[in-house]
Short mmCIF file of C-alpha atoms in Angstrom, two decimals:
data_model
loop_
_atom_site.label_atom_id
_atom_site.label_comp_id
_atom_site.label_asym_id
_atom_site.label_seq_id
_atom_site.Cartn_x
_atom_site.Cartn_y
_atom_site.Cartn_z
CA ALA A 1 -12.87 -3.33 -12.69
CA GLN A 2 -14.50 -0.16 -11.46
CA SER A 3 -14.88 2.58 -14.05
CA VAL A 4 -16.84 5.67 -14.92
CA THR A 5 -17.71 6.63 -18.48
CA GLN A 6 -18.83 10.00 -19.70
CA PRO A 7 -19.54 9.35 -23.38
CA ASP A 8 -19.76 12.98 -24.43
CA ILE A 9 -16.48 14.87 -24.43
CA HIS A 10 -18.08 18.11 -25.61
CA ILE A 11 -21.66 19.31 -25.57
CA THR A 12 -22.97 22.59 -26.95
CA VAL A 13 -26.41 23.90 -26.08
CA SER A 14 -28.19 27.20 -26.51
CA GLU A 15 -28.96 29.28 -23.48
CA GLY A 16 -32.39 28.37 -22.16
CA ALA A 17 -32.31 24.90 -23.64
CA SER A 18 -32.44 21.76 -21.55
CA LEU A 19 -29.33 19.77 -20.76
CA GLU A 20 -28.51 16.15 -20.05
CA LEU A 21 -25.00 14.92 -19.37
CA ARG A 22 -24.51 11.20 -19.39
CA CYS A 23 -22.62 9.11 -16.87
CA ASN A 24 -22.33 5.33 -16.75
CA TYR A 25 -20.45 3.39 -14.13
CA SER A 26 -19.19 -0.08 -13.51
CA TYR A 27 -19.11 -1.11 -9.87
CA GLY A 28 -20.00 -4.32 -8.10
CA ALA A 29 -22.04 -2.83 -5.28
CA THR A 30 -24.39 0.10 -4.92
CA PRO A 31 -22.10 3.04 -5.48
CA TYR A 32 -21.88 6.48 -4.05
CA LEU A 33 -22.31 8.81 -7.03
CA PHE A 34 -21.32 12.42 -7.47
CA TRP A 35 -21.37 15.21 -10.02
CA TYR A 36 -18.82 18.02 -9.85
CA VAL A 37 -18.38 21.16 -11.90
CA GLN A 38 -15.07 22.84 -12.63
CA SER A 39 -14.64 26.28 -14.12
CA PRO A 40 -11.36 27.01 -15.96
CA GLY A 41 -8.43 27.20 -13.57
CA GLN A 42 -10.61 26.45 -10.59
CA GLY A 43 -11.13 23.57 -8.21
CA LEU A 44 -14.11 21.24 -8.07
CA GLN A 45 -17.53 22.23 -6.82
CA LEU A 46 -19.98 19.54 -5.75
CA LEU A 47 -23.30 19.78 -7.60
CA LEU A 48 -25.05 16.81 -6.07
CA LYS A 49 -24.57 13.33 -4.67
CA TYR A 50 -26.42 10.06 -4.36
CA PHE A 51 -25.91 7.61 -1.54
CA SER A 52 -29.25 5.86 -1.15
CA GLY A 53 -32.99 6.43 -1.08
CA ASP A 54 -34.81 8.54 -3.63
CA THR A 55 -33.16 7.95 -6.97
CA LEU A 56 -33.84 11.49 -8.17
CA VAL A 57 -31.55 13.89 -6.38
CA GLN A 58 -31.63 17.64 -6.44
CA GLY A 59 -28.50 19.70 -6.40
CA ILE A 60 -27.34 23.27 -6.48
CA LYS A 61 -27.78 25.69 -9.38
CA GLY A 62 -30.97 23.96 -10.55
CA PHE A 63 -29.28 20.66 -11.42
CA GLU A 64 -30.73 17.23 -10.76
CA ALA A 65 -29.60 13.69 -11.45
CA GLU A 66 -31.32 10.34 -11.58
CA PHE A 67 -29.78 7.07 -10.48
CA LYS A 68 -30.89 4.16 -12.62
CA ARG A 69 -29.52 0.91 -11.30
CA SER A 70 -30.74 -1.14 -14.27
CA GLN A 71 -28.79 1.07 -16.64
CA SER A 72 -25.84 1.73 -14.33
CA SER A 73 -26.35 5.39 -15.06
CA PHE A 74 -26.41 8.66 -13.16
CA ASN A 75 -27.25 11.33 -15.72
CA LEU A 76 -27.19 15.00 -14.86
CA ARG A 77 -30.00 17.26 -16.06
CA LYS A 78 -30.98 20.89 -16.03
CA PRO A 79 -34.22 22.16 -17.56
CA SER A 80 -32.88 25.53 -18.68
CA VAL A 81 -29.19 26.24 -19.11
CA HIS A 82 -27.64 29.59 -18.28
CA TRP A 83 -24.51 31.01 -19.92
CA SER A 84 -22.74 30.73 -16.56
CA ASP A 85 -23.15 26.94 -16.66
CA ALA A 86 -20.39 26.69 -19.28
CA ALA A 87 -17.72 24.59 -17.56
CA GLU A 88 -16.31 21.09 -17.27
CA TYR A 89 -18.50 18.50 -15.57
CA PHE A 90 -17.17 15.39 -13.89
CA CYS A 91 -19.06 12.33 -12.74
CA ALA A 92 -17.44 10.31 -9.96
CA VAL A 93 -18.04 7.05 -8.17
CA GLY A 94 -16.99 6.51 -4.59
CA ALA A 95 -15.52 3.03 -4.46
CA THR A 96 -13.84 0.91 -1.87
CA SER A 97 -10.83 -0.91 -3.22
CA GLY A 98 -8.60 -1.12 -0.21
CA THR A 99 -9.01 2.52 0.70
CA TYR A 100 -12.23 4.34 -0.15
CA LYS A 101 -11.58 6.71 -3.05
CA TYR A 102 -13.18 8.38 -6.04
CA ILE A 103 -13.05 7.18 -9.59
CA PHE A 104 -13.60 10.05 -11.99
CA GLY A 105 -15.03 10.06 -15.46
CA THR A 106 -13.15 11.80 -18.23
CA GLY A 107 -15.38 14.86 -18.06
CA THR A 108 -17.78 16.65 -20.37
CA ARG A 109 -17.06 20.18 -21.48
CA LEU A 110 -20.23 22.23 -21.79
CA LYS A 111 -20.41 25.20 -24.10
CA VAL A 112 -23.42 27.50 -23.95
CA LEU A 113 -24.42 29.59 -26.94
CA ALA A 114 -26.02 32.96 -26.32
CA GLY B 1 -17.93 22.90 7.41
CA ALA B 2 -15.49 20.53 5.71
CA VAL B 3 -13.17 23.08 4.18
CA VAL B 4 -9.93 22.05 2.49
CA SER B 5 -7.35 24.63 1.60
CA GLN B 6 -4.34 24.36 -0.68
CA HIS B 7 -1.31 26.59 -0.73
CA PRO B 8 0.06 28.03 -2.89
CA SER B 9 -2.67 28.51 -5.49
CA TRP B 10 -0.06 28.90 -8.15
CA VAL B 11 3.69 28.66 -8.26
CA ILE B 12 6.35 29.21 -10.88
CA CYS B 13 9.76 27.66 -10.42
CA LYS B 14 12.93 27.00 -12.31
CA SER B 15 13.77 23.59 -13.67
CA GLY B 16 15.70 21.51 -11.15
CA THR B 17 14.24 23.09 -8.04
CA SER B 18 11.79 21.47 -5.62
CA VAL B 19 8.32 22.77 -4.87
CA LYS B 20 6.10 22.00 -1.89
CA ILE B 21 2.32 22.20 -2.01
CA GLU B 22 0.30 22.07 1.18
CA CYS B 23 -3.18 20.67 1.70
CA ARG B 24 -4.94 21.50 4.94
CA SER B 25 -8.28 20.46 6.32
CA LEU B 26 -9.37 23.58 8.17
CA ASP B 27 -12.28 22.41 10.26
CA PHE B 28 -11.96 18.65 10.47
CA GLN B 29 -9.40 15.92 10.90
CA ALA B 30 -8.64 14.04 7.72
CA THR B 31 -7.71 10.43 8.19
CA THR B 32 -6.94 10.12 4.52
CA MET B 33 -5.95 12.66 1.90
CA PHE B 34 -5.60 12.20 -1.83
CA TRP B 35 -3.45 13.94 -4.41
CA TYR B 36 -4.53 14.31 -8.00
CA ARG B 37 -2.91 15.68 -11.10
CA GLN B 38 -4.90 17.27 -13.89
CA PHE B 39 -3.53 17.99 -17.32
CA PRO B 40 -5.19 20.70 -19.42
CA LYS B 41 -8.65 19.70 -20.58
CA GLN B 42 -8.36 16.30 -18.98
CA SER B 43 -9.78 14.52 -15.98
CA LEU B 44 -8.26 14.16 -12.56
CA MET B 45 -5.66 11.44 -12.24
CA LEU B 46 -5.18 10.01 -8.76
CA MET B 47 -1.51 10.12 -7.88
CA ALA B 48 -1.44 8.82 -4.34
CA THR B 49 -3.36 8.18 -1.16
CA SER B 50 -1.94 9.64 2.00
CA ASN B 51 -2.70 8.35 5.48
CA GLU B 52 -1.64 10.19 8.60
CA GLY B 53 1.49 8.74 10.12
CA SER B 54 2.17 6.20 7.41
CA LYS B 55 3.71 6.05 3.98
CA ALA B 56 1.65 7.16 1.04
CA THR B 57 0.29 4.64 -1.41
CA TYR B 58 1.14 5.60 -4.97
CA GLU B 59 -0.84 4.72 -8.05
CA GLN B 60 0.82 2.74 -10.75
CA GLY B 61 3.11 4.82 -12.89
CA VAL B 62 3.58 7.62 -10.37
CA GLU B 63 7.21 8.15 -9.35
CA LYS B 64 7.34 8.15 -5.58
CA ASP B 65 10.81 9.67 -5.56
CA LYS B 66 9.64 12.50 -7.79
CA PHE B 67 6.43 13.23 -5.90
CA LEU B 68 7.09 13.07 -2.17
CA ILE B 69 3.99 12.98 -0.01
CA ASN B 70 3.98 13.54 3.72
CA HIS B 71 0.93 13.38 5.97
CA ALA B 72 2.44 14.53 9.23
CA SER B 73 -0.78 15.41 11.01
CA LEU B 74 -4.51 14.85 10.73
CA THR B 75 -4.94 18.27 9.14
CA LEU B 76 -1.95 18.58 6.84
CA SER B 77 -0.58 16.70 3.86
CA THR B 78 2.19 17.99 1.64
CA LEU B 79 3.21 17.15 -1.90
CA THR B 80 6.78 17.96 -2.86
CA VAL B 81 7.72 17.88 -6.50
CA THR B 82 11.44 17.21 -6.46
CA SER B 83 13.85 18.35 -9.16
CA ALA B 84 10.96 19.74 -11.13
CA HIS B 85 11.01 19.73 -14.91
CA PRO B 86 8.70 21.44 -17.40
CA GLU B 87 6.75 18.20 -17.89
CA ASP B 88 5.78 18.37 -14.21
CA SER B 89 3.83 21.54 -14.94
CA SER B 90 0.23 20.76 -14.11
CA PHE B 91 -2.74 21.47 -11.88
CA TYR B 92 -2.50 19.57 -8.61
CA ILE B 93 -5.60 19.04 -6.47
CA CYS B 94 -5.95 17.45 -3.07
CA SER B 95 -8.99 15.98 -1.37
CA ALA B 96 -9.65 14.81 2.16
CA ASP B 97 -11.78 12.17 3.79
CA ARG B 98 -13.40 13.11 7.07
CA GLY B 99 -13.48 9.45 7.93
CA GLN B 100 -17.06 9.46 9.17
CA GLY B 101 -18.28 7.08 6.52
CA THR B 102 -20.11 9.87 4.72
CA GLY B 103 -18.71 8.80 1.37
CA GLU B 104 -17.97 12.38 0.35
CA LEU B 105 -14.48 13.70 -0.17
CA PHE B 106 -13.70 17.40 0.15
CA PHE B 107 -11.50 19.12 -2.39
CA GLY B 108 -8.96 21.89 -2.20
CA GLU B 109 -8.94 24.74 -4.68
CA GLY B 110 -6.01 23.32 -6.60
CA SER B 111 -2.44 24.48 -7.16
CA ARG B 112 -1.08 25.34 -10.56
CA LEU B 113 2.60 24.55 -10.99
CA THR B 114 4.57 25.99 -13.88
CA VAL B 115 8.16 24.85 -14.29
CA LEU B 116 10.30 27.03 -16.52
#
């Protein structure tokens, strides 16, 4: 069955520190992979996406993610976190099971300490 | 491009009434739209898949008579919460597929429903 796992429910980092949010997926084919960010009470904003090609993808707000097929992972990274990055982060896989749709991970809530 | 708009952004209603939430693709035609429900501090739960001109496909456990979905045109899908109860209070988000095989879905801003 297709699934997305975000092992860390909460992560706390100090401002200026580096960040890595983990995402593992289970999907039979090469997936489409996405990272979204959601601020409280807001909708989803796309940070970056991977479809094919270079396995290191750059996104908005200084985020990047690396697709590792051997590990079925698509971890999100940022070298220096800003206080405004505090939010909920969702990893998603685009999967075709009948109709093409997203499968979301459970999310990781990021807290940034000043 | 690829803007999806939801209306209303938030709504408060009395228990027993029905509430309609609209999802519009503003600059493209959406062959498929999706409705999600999000409980506080939780992930998005897919409720149903809506295809223009046909009946919606509901996920297991979602009451189709409670959550009526209509996709009357290629730019509009509506979710009607019928006979709303406080447990229906939630954040509802829609997304749309441009149908060009891009693999990316486009999300609305979400609608917060509070049932008193």
